[in-house]
Amino acid sequence: MTEKKTKKEVISDYNGYDYKKIFWEDADRAYEDQADRMAIRKLLPVKMENFVDIAGGYGRLADEYIHRAKKSTVFDYSKTELKQAKELYGDKIHTKAGDIYSLPFKDNEFDALMMIRATHHFKDMQKVSDELYRVLKPGGVAVIEVANKKTLPRMVRYWTKKTDINPFDKSVANLTEISKDGFFNYHPKYIEEIFAKSGFKIEKVLSVSNFRSGTLKKLFGTKALVKMENLAQAPLASVRFAPSIYYKLVK
Ligand SMILES: C[S@@+](CC[C@H](N)C(=O)[O-])C[C@H]1O[C@@H](n2cnc3c(N)ncnc32)[C@H](O)[C@@H]1O
């Protein structure tokens, strides 16, 4: 993956990067993948007319929605990702390339959308949220995963003075040690104000990937962690400590 500067924004360019193989298949992330899927099953409408997976990559999660929607589109900046999505799902999905900051879709075009594991790439979340709101029909549903700044491990690192990043401070954390052009984590309060400003109402929140830790994976194994994850997602939502916070928003 490379970073590319357009006139206004920095784009995390996945063209030529084999995200599917490198990030998912060659890494021990079965637990994270299952955690995403169970959240999506709990939040996405069972029946949809016109659905779009925003920054959907190679369609990793397409088998969670293609049977629920009459028409499914994967939208992404990377043509490499979209080509893989087409190879995997053929006629079952449409693909569209473009930049999130100006979505190539009409106002009120979709009755539902989701955006998973993408907010860490976006510096201007207000603009992103406004765009998502624009392309949804009134009453439409957006399921959005947000990279959380206020996690438990980060609190421990802050209290033990291993990091200057204050997880309780609402400002955006830009983790340039992960990517020199930015890797953004958001405080739940900050992001919830942004959603409200766009006009969204929060219908449900889930705490996701609660046990994302190499040590816990070794201790309990993926199967047990997935079971614990399923039980934890709803009750832990009120504390918002997990690395991924899932929002079901309604326009
Ligand atoms: C970490 S991947 C997540 C993919 C997918 N949602 C998933 O969960 O497997 C982030 C995706 O965001 C896309 N992306 C990054 N910047 C973008 C932008 N400005 N506009 C559209 N897509 C973008 C990348 O191409 C990549 O496919």
Short mmCIF file of C-alpha atoms and ligand atoms in Angstrom, two decimals:
data_model
loop_
_atom_site.label_atom_id
_atom_site.label_comp_id
_atom_site.label_asym_id
_atom_site.label_seq_id
_atom_site.Cartn_x
_atom_site.Cartn_y
_atom_site.Cartn_z
CA MET A 1 0.00 0.00 0.00
CA THR A 2 1.31 3.47 -0.83
CA GLU A 3 0.19 6.95 0.13
CA LYS A 4 -0.74 9.29 -2.68
CA LYS A 5 -1.46 13.01 -2.36
CA THR A 6 -4.29 14.45 -4.46
CA LYS A 7 -4.95 18.18 -4.58
CA LYS A 8 -6.70 18.12 -1.20
CA GLU A 9 -6.52 14.75 0.50
CA VAL A 10 -4.09 11.92 1.10
CA ILE A 11 -5.35 8.64 -0.31
CA SER A 12 -4.18 5.30 1.01
CA ASP A 13 -3.62 3.70 -2.34
CA TYR A 14 -4.14 -0.07 -2.31
CA ASN A 15 -3.49 -0.37 -6.05
CA GLY A 16 -0.91 -3.11 -6.56
CA TYR A 17 -1.15 -4.20 -2.89
CA ASP A 18 -2.48 -7.70 -2.23
CA TYR A 19 -4.53 -6.79 0.84
CA LYS A 20 -6.45 -10.10 0.69
CA LYS A 21 -3.33 -12.25 0.85
CA ILE A 22 -1.02 -10.12 2.98
CA PHE A 23 -3.44 -8.74 5.57
CA TRP A 24 -5.95 -11.58 5.84
CA GLU A 25 -4.77 -14.90 4.42
CA ASP A 26 -1.12 -14.78 5.54
CA ALA A 27 -1.93 -13.38 8.99
CA ASP A 28 -3.68 -14.82 12.01
CA ARG A 29 -6.85 -12.71 11.73
CA ALA A 30 -9.65 -15.30 11.67
CA TYR A 31 -10.94 -13.93 15.00
CA GLU A 32 -11.08 -10.33 13.70
CA ASP A 33 -12.80 -11.48 10.49
CA GLN A 34 -15.44 -13.41 12.48
CA ALA A 35 -15.93 -10.47 14.87
CA ASP A 36 -16.67 -8.16 11.91
CA ARG A 37 -19.08 -10.66 10.38
CA MET A 38 -21.13 -11.23 13.52
CA ALA A 39 -21.50 -7.46 14.03
CA ILE A 40 -22.64 -6.98 10.45
CA ARG A 41 -25.21 -9.79 10.81
CA LYS A 42 -26.62 -8.04 13.87
CA LEU A 43 -26.82 -4.58 12.30
CA LEU A 44 -27.49 -4.78 8.56
CA PRO A 45 -31.13 -4.88 7.38
CA VAL A 46 -32.23 -8.38 6.42
CA LYS A 47 -33.71 -7.18 3.12
CA MET A 48 -32.27 -4.36 1.04
CA GLU A 49 -32.96 -3.02 -2.45
CA ASN A 50 -29.84 -1.09 -3.38
CA PHE A 51 -26.78 -1.57 -1.15
CA VAL A 52 -23.19 -0.27 -1.33
CA ASP A 53 -20.09 -1.47 0.53
CA ILE A 54 -18.02 1.74 0.81
CA ALA A 55 -14.23 1.21 0.74
CA GLY A 56 -15.23 -2.43 0.45
CA GLY A 57 -11.84 -3.56 -0.88
CA TYR A 58 -11.92 -6.98 -2.54
CA GLY A 59 -15.37 -7.73 -1.12
CA ARG A 60 -14.10 -9.66 1.90
CA LEU A 61 -17.52 -9.28 3.51
CA ALA A 62 -19.67 -9.59 0.38
CA ASP A 63 -21.06 -12.97 1.40
CA GLU A 64 -22.65 -11.18 4.38
CA TYR A 65 -24.80 -8.96 2.14
CA ILE A 66 -25.23 -10.22 -1.44
CA HIS A 67 -28.13 -12.48 -0.41
CA ARG A 68 -29.82 -9.63 1.52
CA ALA A 69 -29.81 -7.05 -1.30
CA LYS A 70 -31.37 -6.96 -4.77
CA LYS A 71 -28.36 -4.98 -5.99
CA SER A 72 -24.95 -4.86 -4.26
CA THR A 73 -22.06 -2.58 -5.23
CA VAL A 74 -18.51 -2.57 -3.90
CA PHE A 75 -17.05 0.94 -4.02
CA ASP A 76 -13.31 1.48 -3.57
CA TYR A 77 -10.45 3.66 -4.73
CA SER A 78 -8.30 0.66 -5.66
CA LYS A 79 -8.88 -1.00 -9.01
CA THR A 80 -6.73 -3.93 -7.82
CA GLU A 81 -9.25 -4.55 -5.03
CA LEU A 82 -12.27 -4.16 -7.29
CA LYS A 83 -10.83 -6.54 -9.88
CA GLN A 84 -10.41 -9.19 -7.18
CA ALA A 85 -14.00 -8.57 -6.01
CA LYS A 86 -15.27 -9.16 -9.54
CA GLU A 87 -13.17 -12.34 -9.82
CA LEU A 88 -14.65 -13.61 -6.56
CA TYR A 89 -18.31 -12.68 -7.02
CA GLY A 90 -18.84 -12.15 -10.77
CA ASP A 91 -22.38 -10.98 -11.62
CA LYS A 92 -23.44 -11.02 -7.98
CA ILE A 93 -21.79 -7.67 -7.38
CA HIS A 94 -21.26 -4.39 -9.21
CA THR A 95 -18.06 -2.44 -8.67
CA LYS A 96 -17.39 1.28 -8.81
CA ALA A 97 -14.07 3.08 -8.43
CA GLY A 98 -13.67 6.54 -6.96
CA ASP A 99 -12.69 8.65 -3.99
CA ILE A 100 -14.74 8.68 -0.81
CA TYR A 101 -14.51 12.46 -0.52
CA SER A 102 -16.71 12.86 -3.61
CA LEU A 103 -18.71 9.69 -4.06
CA PRO A 104 -19.71 9.01 -7.68
CA PHE A 105 -23.32 8.34 -6.65
CA LYS A 106 -26.53 10.36 -6.76
CA ASP A 107 -28.23 11.85 -3.71
CA ASN A 108 -30.56 9.31 -1.98
CA GLU A 109 -29.34 6.47 -4.21
CA PHE A 110 -29.04 3.65 -1.63
CA ASP A 111 -31.33 2.26 1.02
CA ALA A 112 -28.35 0.84 2.95
CA LEU A 113 -24.57 1.01 3.05
CA MET A 114 -21.70 -0.14 5.19
CA MET A 115 -18.12 1.02 5.66
CA ILE A 116 -15.81 -1.32 7.58
CA ARG A 117 -12.14 -0.88 8.53
CA ALA A 118 -11.74 2.31 6.56
CA THR A 119 -12.04 5.29 8.96
CA HIS A 120 -8.36 5.00 9.96
CA HIS A 121 -7.50 6.17 6.42
CA PHE A 122 -9.69 9.28 6.55
CA LYS A 123 -8.47 12.56 7.98
CA ASP A 124 -11.67 14.51 7.33
CA MET A 125 -14.39 12.35 8.83
CA GLN A 126 -16.98 15.14 8.68
CA LYS A 127 -16.66 15.25 4.91
CA VAL A 128 -16.84 11.44 4.72
CA SER A 129 -19.89 11.28 6.99
CA ASP A 130 -21.64 14.03 4.97
CA GLU A 131 -20.99 12.09 1.75
CA LEU A 132 -22.38 8.86 3.22
CA TYR A 133 -25.45 10.74 4.41
CA ARG A 134 -25.97 12.33 1.00
CA VAL A 135 -26.08 9.04 -0.95
CA LEU A 136 -28.52 7.38 1.49
CA LYS A 137 -32.29 7.60 1.10
CA PRO A 138 -34.25 9.13 3.99
CA GLY A 139 -34.79 6.26 6.43
CA GLY A 140 -31.74 4.48 4.97
CA VAL A 141 -29.28 2.60 7.17
CA ALA A 142 -25.50 3.04 7.41
CA VAL A 143 -23.40 0.48 9.28
CA ILE A 144 -20.05 2.10 10.02
CA GLU A 145 -17.04 0.70 11.83
CA VAL A 146 -14.85 3.29 13.54
CA ALA A 147 -11.23 2.82 14.61
CA ASN A 148 -11.42 3.72 18.30
CA LYS A 149 -8.90 5.91 20.06
CA LYS A 150 -10.21 5.20 23.58
CA THR A 151 -9.17 1.54 23.93
CA LEU A 152 -8.22 -0.28 27.12
CA PRO A 153 -4.60 -1.08 26.04
CA ARG A 154 -4.12 2.57 25.11
CA MET A 155 -5.35 3.65 28.53
CA VAL A 156 -2.82 1.36 30.20
CA ARG A 157 -0.03 2.71 27.97
CA TYR A 158 -1.06 6.27 28.81
CA TRP A 159 -1.25 5.65 32.58
CA THR A 160 2.15 3.90 32.56
CA LYS A 161 3.58 6.82 30.53
CA LYS A 162 4.42 4.67 27.49
CA THR A 163 2.55 7.01 25.16
CA ASP A 164 1.66 10.69 25.03
CA ILE A 165 -1.65 9.95 23.32
CA ASN A 166 -4.37 10.69 25.83
CA PRO A 167 -7.22 8.28 25.02
CA PHE A 168 -9.69 10.43 26.99
CA ASP A 169 -9.02 13.53 24.92
CA LYS A 170 -11.55 13.94 22.10
CA SER A 171 -8.99 15.14 19.53
CA VAL A 172 -8.07 12.84 16.62
CA ALA A 173 -5.07 10.53 17.16
CA ASN A 174 -2.84 10.51 14.09
CA LEU A 175 -0.56 7.49 14.44
CA THR A 176 2.21 8.48 12.04
CA GLU A 177 4.41 5.65 13.37
CA ILE A 178 2.04 3.24 11.55
CA SER A 179 1.81 5.30 8.36
CA LYS A 180 3.80 8.47 7.77
CA ASP A 181 0.86 10.22 6.09
CA GLY A 182 -1.55 9.34 8.85
CA PHE A 183 -3.45 6.54 10.50
CA PHE A 184 -6.40 8.05 12.28
CA ASN A 185 -8.13 6.83 15.42
CA TYR A 186 -11.24 8.54 16.70
CA HIS A 187 -12.69 9.14 20.13
CA PRO A 188 -16.32 7.86 20.21
CA LYS A 189 -17.65 11.24 21.38
CA TYR A 190 -15.85 13.05 18.56
CA ILE A 191 -17.21 10.71 15.89
CA GLU A 192 -20.72 10.69 17.35
CA GLU A 193 -20.80 14.50 17.13
CA ILE A 194 -19.75 14.24 13.49
CA PHE A 195 -22.51 11.73 12.70
CA ALA A 196 -25.08 13.98 14.42
CA LYS A 197 -23.84 17.02 12.50
CA SER A 198 -24.38 15.16 9.21
CA GLY A 199 -27.96 14.42 10.33
CA PHE A 200 -27.61 10.75 11.31
CA LYS A 201 -29.40 9.22 14.28
CA ILE A 202 -27.59 6.43 16.16
CA GLU A 203 -29.86 3.39 16.37
CA LYS A 204 -27.46 0.82 17.81
CA VAL A 205 -23.82 0.52 18.90
CA LEU A 206 -21.67 -2.61 19.21
CA SER A 207 -18.24 -3.11 20.75
CA VAL A 208 -16.24 -5.22 18.30
CA SER A 209 -12.91 -7.11 18.30
CA ASN A 210 -12.94 -6.87 22.09
CA PHE A 211 -10.27 -9.57 22.47
CA ARG A 212 -7.92 -8.48 19.66
CA SER A 213 -4.66 -9.61 21.22
CA GLY A 214 -1.98 -12.08 20.18
CA THR A 215 -1.67 -13.28 23.78
CA LEU A 216 -5.40 -13.96 24.15
CA LYS A 217 -5.41 -15.82 20.83
CA LYS A 218 -2.59 -18.06 22.10
CA LEU A 219 -4.24 -18.58 25.49
CA PHE A 220 -7.83 -19.30 24.40
CA GLY A 221 -7.69 -20.05 20.67
CA THR A 222 -9.83 -18.44 17.97
CA LYS A 223 -12.94 -20.59 18.52
CA ALA A 224 -13.33 -19.68 22.19
CA LEU A 225 -12.55 -16.01 21.56
CA VAL A 226 -15.21 -15.85 18.84
CA LYS A 227 -17.78 -17.26 21.30
CA MET A 228 -16.78 -14.72 23.96
CA GLU A 229 -16.86 -11.96 21.34
CA ASN A 230 -20.43 -12.82 20.40
CA LEU A 231 -21.53 -12.50 24.02
CA ALA A 232 -19.57 -9.28 24.63
CA GLN A 233 -20.47 -7.11 21.63
CA ALA A 234 -23.77 -5.72 22.91
CA PRO A 235 -23.10 -5.43 26.68
CA LEU A 236 -19.67 -3.78 26.23
CA ALA A 237 -21.02 -1.20 23.79
CA SER A 238 -21.83 1.25 26.59
CA VAL A 239 -18.15 1.55 27.62
CA ARG A 240 -16.80 1.92 24.05
CA PHE A 241 -13.34 0.48 24.95
CA ALA A 242 -12.87 -1.92 22.00
CA PRO A 243 -10.62 -1.15 19.01
CA SER A 244 -13.64 -1.25 16.68
CA ILE A 245 -16.91 0.49 17.46
CA TYR A 246 -19.77 -0.38 15.12
CA TYR A 247 -22.59 2.11 14.59
CA LYS A 248 -25.97 1.48 13.02
CA LEU A 249 -27.02 4.94 11.82
CA VAL A 250 -30.29 6.00 10.27
CA LYS A 251 -30.81 8.97 7.94
C1 LIG B 1 -8.39 -1.80 5.32
S1 LIG B 1 -9.20 -1.84 3.77
C2 LIG B 1 -10.83 -2.38 4.21
C3 LIG B 1 -11.55 -3.10 3.10
C4 LIG B 1 -12.86 -3.74 3.50
N1 LIG B 1 -13.82 -2.77 3.97
C5 LIG B 1 -12.65 -4.81 4.55
O1 LIG B 1 -13.07 -4.62 5.69
O2 LIG B 1 -12.04 -5.84 4.21
C6 LIG B 1 -9.43 -0.13 3.43
C7 LIG B 1 -9.97 0.15 2.05
O3 LIG B 1 -10.18 1.56 1.91
C8 LIG B 1 -9.91 1.92 0.56
N2 LIG B 1 -9.67 3.36 0.49
C9 LIG B 1 -8.65 4.05 1.07
N3 LIG B 1 -8.76 5.36 0.79
C10 LIG B 1 -9.87 5.51 0.02
C11 LIG B 1 -10.52 6.62 -0.58
N4 LIG B 1 -10.03 7.86 -0.43
N5 LIG B 1 -11.64 6.40 -1.30
C12 LIG B 1 -12.13 5.15 -1.45
N6 LIG B 1 -11.57 4.05 -0.90
C13 LIG B 1 -10.46 4.23 -0.16
C14 LIG B 1 -8.70 1.07 0.21
O4 LIG B 1 -8.51 0.95 -1.19
C15 LIG B 1 -9.02 -0.25 0.90
O5 LIG B 1 -9.66 -1.16 0.04
#
